[in-house]
Amino acid sequence: MRRATITGLGTAVGREVVTNHDLARTLDTSDEWIVERTGIHERRVGGTCLELGAEAARLALEQAETEAADLDLIICSTCTPDQVFPAVSNRIQDELGANCGAFDLNAACSGFTYGITIGQAQIAAGMERVLVVGVDTLSRFTDWQDRTTAILFGDGAGAVVLAPPSRPDRGLLSTYMGSEGRYADLLACDFGGYIRMDGKEVFRQAVRVMVSASLKVLADAGLDAPDVAAVVPHQANIRIIESAMKRLGIPLERAATVLQSTGNTSSASIPLAMDAAVSNGGIRDGDAVLLVGFGAGMSVAAALLRWGK
Ligand code: UT7
């Protein structure tokens, strides 16, 4: 099967910084509690999915040295679109000046990894350049009076350009998409409502599905957990990441994290963490990199890739 690899990566976050101290002014909470239970210090808020998604997409195209007009497909993962319809991806397409198919997908916080998986399949089928955007503006669906959820979420976007690698050993090695609909009520948001969540149960199930999805993609690629140089997990809670890494037997230092300054940005969290890891040397050419996301649904997705163009 023809492989796909990431040739460009771009990100964007909301402009306003909301610290734990800011939240503690209006909520019965504290910086200490939030840091200890989640690892989050601050989150970024503001912007629409179109604004954040287009900003990240432009940067990804620039890094990939790809013109928007040369894209074959735009996939936008979001569970917080600006409108019921049209899709955010249609507006991003217009904003970029692209001339290709475009659609949104909703697999909540697993959506970016779902997007990569679908994008890869299109490259295998003959497309040359697919843009995958993960963007969410959860702050618009957060009850800022609810201390159990308001401390967690932020707004952001990440985008990648997928294309066939120039070195055949680079690119996506294996992918997995899962859904456990029996857990759909653990984390939900109704039309006109706010995010509601059974945090403890989401936590428990999240660790389990992250580990099982990771083991699946490792087995499919014929790799063992210690072969993984960097894990890019969904950025929901540092304790979830710690538990999953421990169960996988991968040292915590290999986990890319950005939640300390972004909070949980849903579809954007994996590309944001990936970008941070590339910048700080946590991901290098030739590394085996494991992406693993989970979220409402309960959805789960993992992808294993050999980093590089
Ligand atoms: O993309 C997926 C999105 N969601 C997740 O991944 C959520 C996963 N779950 C979590 O991250 C954690 O469960 C939370 C951070 C949401 C909560 O942490 P926890 O360690 O599970 O705390 P808890 O819900 O068991 O609450 C412990 C105590 C409770 O008080 P009592 O009953 O012991 O008196 C809560 O009322 O902490 C209280 N509490 C707070 N206290 C201060 C809950 N939220 C807060 C708060 N500040 N913000």
mmCIF file of C-alpha atoms and ligand atoms in Angstrom, residues 27-30 33-34 36-38 40 108-110 138 146-153 186-187 195 197-204 206 234-240 264-266 269 294-296 298, ligand 1:
data_model
loop_
_atom_site.group_PDB
_atom_site.id
_atom_site.type_symbol
_atom_site.label_atom_id
_atom_site.label_comp_id
_atom_site.label_asym_id
_atom_site.label_seq_id
_atom_site.Cartn_x
_atom_site.Cartn_y
_atom_site.Cartn_z
ATOM 1 C CA LEU A 27 -15.092 29.446 40.908
ATOM 2 C CA ASP A 28 -14.670 27.466 44.116
ATOM 3 C CA THR A 29 -11.301 26.083 42.982
ATOM 4 C CA SER A 30 -7.578 26.785 43.262
ATOM 5 C CA TRP A 33 -6.124 21.704 42.926
ATOM 6 C CA ILE A 34 -6.177 22.144 39.150
ATOM 7 C CA GLU A 36 -2.381 18.547 40.989
ATOM 8 C CA ARG A 37 -5.462 16.860 39.478
ATOM 9 C CA THR A 38 -4.965 17.773 35.814
ATOM 10 C CA ILE A 40 -3.131 22.306 33.510
ATOM 11 C CA ALA A 108 -14.605 14.220 19.316
ATOM 12 C CA CYS A 109 -11.065 14.246 20.749
ATOM 13 C CA SER A 110 -10.065 11.240 18.618
ATOM 14 C CA LEU A 138 -14.785 24.122 23.420
ATOM 15 C CA ASP A 146 -19.102 24.614 36.563
ATOM 16 C CA ARG A 147 -15.782 23.942 38.268
ATOM 17 C CA THR A 148 -15.764 20.292 37.217
ATOM 18 C CA THR A 149 -15.477 21.159 33.502
ATOM 19 C CA ALA A 150 -14.475 24.843 33.208
ATOM 20 C CA ILE A 151 -10.951 24.103 34.413
ATOM 21 C CA LEU A 152 -10.269 21.643 31.609
ATOM 22 C CA PHE A 153 -10.937 23.105 28.196
ATOM 23 C CA LEU A 186 -20.167 9.735 29.970
ATOM 24 C CA LEU A 187 -19.288 12.891 28.067
ATOM 25 C CA ILE A 195 -20.452 19.991 28.180
ATOM 26 C CA MET A 197 -19.148 14.704 31.980
ATOM 27 C CA ASP A 198 -18.623 11.873 34.436
ATOM 28 C CA GLY A 199 -14.957 12.757 34.887
ATOM 29 C CA LYS A 200 -13.959 9.782 37.008
ATOM 30 C CA GLU A 201 -15.431 7.229 34.636
ATOM 31 C CA VAL A 202 -14.059 8.987 31.542
ATOM 32 C CA PHE A 203 -10.653 8.866 33.223
ATOM 33 C CA ARG A 204 -10.905 5.123 33.878
ATOM 34 C CA ALA A 206 -9.650 6.608 28.728
ATOM 35 C CA HIS A 234 -4.627 13.375 23.620
ATOM 36 C CA GLN A 235 -4.046 16.204 26.093
ATOM 37 C CA ALA A 236 -6.861 15.829 28.636
ATOM 38 C CA ASN A 237 -5.175 15.245 31.971
ATOM 39 C CA ILE A 238 -1.523 14.606 32.826
ATOM 40 C CA ARG A 239 -2.568 11.803 35.183
ATOM 41 C CA ILE A 240 -4.325 9.964 32.318
ATOM 42 C CA ASN A 264 -7.800 20.167 26.570
ATOM 43 C CA THR A 265 -8.354 21.399 23.009
ATOM 44 C CA SER A 266 -10.042 18.215 21.746
ATOM 45 C CA SER A 269 -4.584 18.582 21.169
ATOM 46 C CA PHE A 294 -9.765 9.192 23.028
ATOM 47 C CA GLY A 295 -12.882 11.173 23.675
ATOM 48 C CA ALA A 296 -16.648 11.468 23.685
ATOM 49 C CA MET A 298 -16.431 6.929 23.525
HETATM 50 O O1 UT7 B 1 -11.327 14.747 26.211
HETATM 51 C C1 UT7 B 1 -11.815 13.981 27.271
HETATM 52 C C2 UT7 B 1 -12.311 14.924 28.285
HETATM 53 N N1 UT7 B 1 -12.437 14.560 29.642
HETATM 54 C C3 UT7 B 1 -11.525 13.938 30.426
HETATM 55 O O2 UT7 B 1 -10.546 13.417 30.015
HETATM 56 C C4 UT7 B 1 -11.842 13.966 31.891
HETATM 57 C C5 UT7 B 1 -11.184 12.863 32.649
HETATM 58 N N2 UT7 B 1 -11.334 13.079 34.065
HETATM 59 C C6 UT7 B 1 -10.568 13.965 34.750
HETATM 60 O O3 UT7 B 1 -9.706 14.612 34.177
HETATM 61 C C7 UT7 B 1 -10.764 14.054 36.226
HETATM 62 O O4 UT7 B 1 -11.731 13.118 36.645
HETATM 63 C C8 UT7 B 1 -11.194 15.477 36.717
HETATM 64 C C9 UT7 B 1 -10.036 16.431 36.558
HETATM 65 C C10 UT7 B 1 -12.382 15.972 35.906
HETATM 66 C C11 UT7 B 1 -11.584 15.407 38.178
HETATM 67 O O5 UT7 B 1 -10.488 14.917 38.950
HETATM 68 P P1 UT7 B 1 -10.724 13.751 40.023
HETATM 69 O O6 UT7 B 1 -9.429 13.504 40.649
HETATM 70 O O7 UT7 B 1 -11.404 12.632 39.313
HETATM 71 O O8 UT7 B 1 -11.664 14.474 41.069
HETATM 72 P P2 UT7 B 1 -13.137 14.066 41.533
HETATM 73 O O9 UT7 B 1 -14.125 14.288 40.455
HETATM 74 O O10 UT7 B 1 -13.085 12.721 42.193
HETATM 75 O O11 UT7 B 1 -13.372 15.136 42.683
HETATM 76 C C12 UT7 B 1 -12.664 15.090 43.925
HETATM 77 C C13 UT7 B 1 -13.166 16.236 44.779
HETATM 78 C C14 UT7 B 1 -14.691 16.296 44.883
HETATM 79 O O12 UT7 B 1 -15.009 16.746 46.165
HETATM 80 P P3 UT7 B 1 -15.462 15.710 47.301
HETATM 81 O O13 UT7 B 1 -16.670 15.018 46.778
HETATM 82 O O14 UT7 B 1 -14.287 14.809 47.511
HETATM 83 O O15 UT7 B 1 -15.727 16.605 48.475
HETATM 84 C C15 UT7 B 1 -15.067 17.346 43.870
HETATM 85 O O16 UT7 B 1 -16.278 17.992 44.185
HETATM 86 O O17 UT7 B 1 -12.762 17.479 44.187
HETATM 87 C C16 UT7 B 1 -13.922 18.320 43.996
HETATM 88 N N3 UT7 B 1 -13.696 19.120 42.797
HETATM 89 C C17 UT7 B 1 -12.978 20.252 42.815
HETATM 90 N N4 UT7 B 1 -12.342 20.902 43.816
HETATM 91 C C18 UT7 B 1 -11.688 22.029 43.491
HETATM 92 C C19 UT7 B 1 -14.125 18.868 41.525
HETATM 93 N N5 UT7 B 1 -13.682 19.848 40.714
HETATM 94 C C20 UT7 B 1 -12.975 20.711 41.492
HETATM 95 C C21 UT7 B 1 -12.281 21.904 41.217
HETATM 96 N N6 UT7 B 1 -11.647 22.518 42.239
HETATM 97 N N7 UT7 B 1 -12.214 22.432 39.987
#
